[in-house]
Amino acid sequence: MKLNTILILSIVMTAAILSLCSNEVAAQQTMTSSARTEIVFPNVKGKNLLKKEMNLPQDLGGELNLVIVAFERKQQSTIDVWMPHVKKLAEQFPKLRYYEIPTIGKQPFFVRSFIDGGMRGGIPDPKAREATITLYLDKQKFRNSLGITTEKKIYLFLVDPKGKVFGTWEDAYSAAKLSEIEKKIGEMFPAPVN
């Protein structure tokens, strides 16, 4: 009787362990397949601070574009730390362009005009105005399409004019993140040898 009980317990425990293992493998497969899901930058409309209407991603000017998406005014300080490094990347890789994309919920025309006017006033450089494209849209839908889970961070996307996203980074500048971005761009567009 004891042998049968031990055997039954052993079989039950083995089945439980196998069940746990198969659940973990299934979860890993799900995570791997979702990690491999291709992100596509959605088709959205905005205006740059020179008042030019832009259809993204097709109106992005580079063969590859580093798009910095922000949701809150206070995130500008995080972007400001990134910008000198981003500008150096654009100098190093002539086919790269960069853009700041302030992303705001839908607003009436007079509110959009007020916000854009305030940003223009704070950005006197025409090149910076040209590269700043404000989006007034359904932020939830936009975030979902890019896999953005929170508006508390900025996001950097390497994207081509067809919308294919080749890499995503988030939040504060670090040398490691910059190195990853540079490596990814270099794989696609090797820098000319001087």
XYZ file of N, CA, C and O in Angstrom, residues 47-51 119-133:
80
model
N 1.979 69.192 -37.750
C 2.592 70.373 -38.365
C 3.900 70.633 -37.656
O 3.994 70.509 -36.434
N 4.913 71.010 -38.451
C 6.144 71.416 -37.789
C 6.000 72.872 -37.348
O 4.988 73.524 -37.635
N 6.991 73.357 -36.630
C 6.878 74.712 -36.087
C 7.129 75.805 -37.121
O 7.092 76.983 -36.793
N 7.335 75.411 -38.382
C 7.326 76.361 -39.489
C 5.961 76.372 -40.165
O 5.791 76.910 -41.259
N 4.995 75.699 -39.534
C 3.591 75.616 -39.967
C 3.395 74.761 -41.214
O 2.382 74.874 -41.899
N 5.606 77.203 -28.358
C 6.806 76.424 -28.692
C 7.684 77.181 -29.689
O 8.905 77.192 -29.552
N 7.046 77.812 -30.693
C 7.817 78.599 -31.660
C 8.596 79.704 -30.964
O 9.754 79.970 -31.275
N 7.938 80.356 -29.999
C 8.592 81.426 -29.260
C 9.809 80.938 -28.475
O 10.782 81.661 -28.307
N 9.759 79.695 -28.033
C 10.874 79.137 -27.263
C 11.954 78.505 -28.115
O 12.989 78.087 -27.609
N 11.693 78.393 -29.436
C 12.658 77.757 -30.340
C 12.914 78.710 -31.511
O 12.245 78.629 -32.551
N 13.865 79.624 -31.378
C 14.109 80.592 -32.456
C 14.831 80.011 -33.677
O 14.711 80.542 -34.777
N 15.561 78.908 -33.511
C 16.343 78.321 -34.605
C 15.424 77.689 -35.659
O 14.670 76.761 -35.351
N 15.475 78.168 -36.928
C 14.608 77.616 -37.978
C 14.797 76.117 -38.206
O 13.832 75.411 -38.506
N 16.019 75.613 -38.080
C 16.247 74.176 -38.282
C 15.562 73.363 -37.188
O 14.990 72.300 -37.453
N 15.630 73.854 -35.968
C 14.964 73.165 -34.862
C 13.452 73.232 -35.028
O 12.741 72.259 -34.752
N 12.943 74.371 -35.513
C 11.501 74.491 -35.764
C 11.050 73.520 -36.850
O 9.993 72.908 -36.762
N 11.875 73.404 -37.876
C 11.547 72.483 -38.972
C 11.501 71.037 -38.487
O 10.697 70.234 -38.960
N 12.352 70.710 -37.538
C 12.470 69.332 -37.051
C 11.578 69.042 -35.845
O 11.642 67.959 -35.274
N 10.732 69.994 -35.462
C 9.794 69.778 -34.350
C 8.394 69.695 -34.930
O 7.864 70.666 -35.475
N 7.789 68.524 -34.822
C 6.482 68.259 -35.416
C 5.516 67.909 -34.286
O 5.688 66.903 -33.595
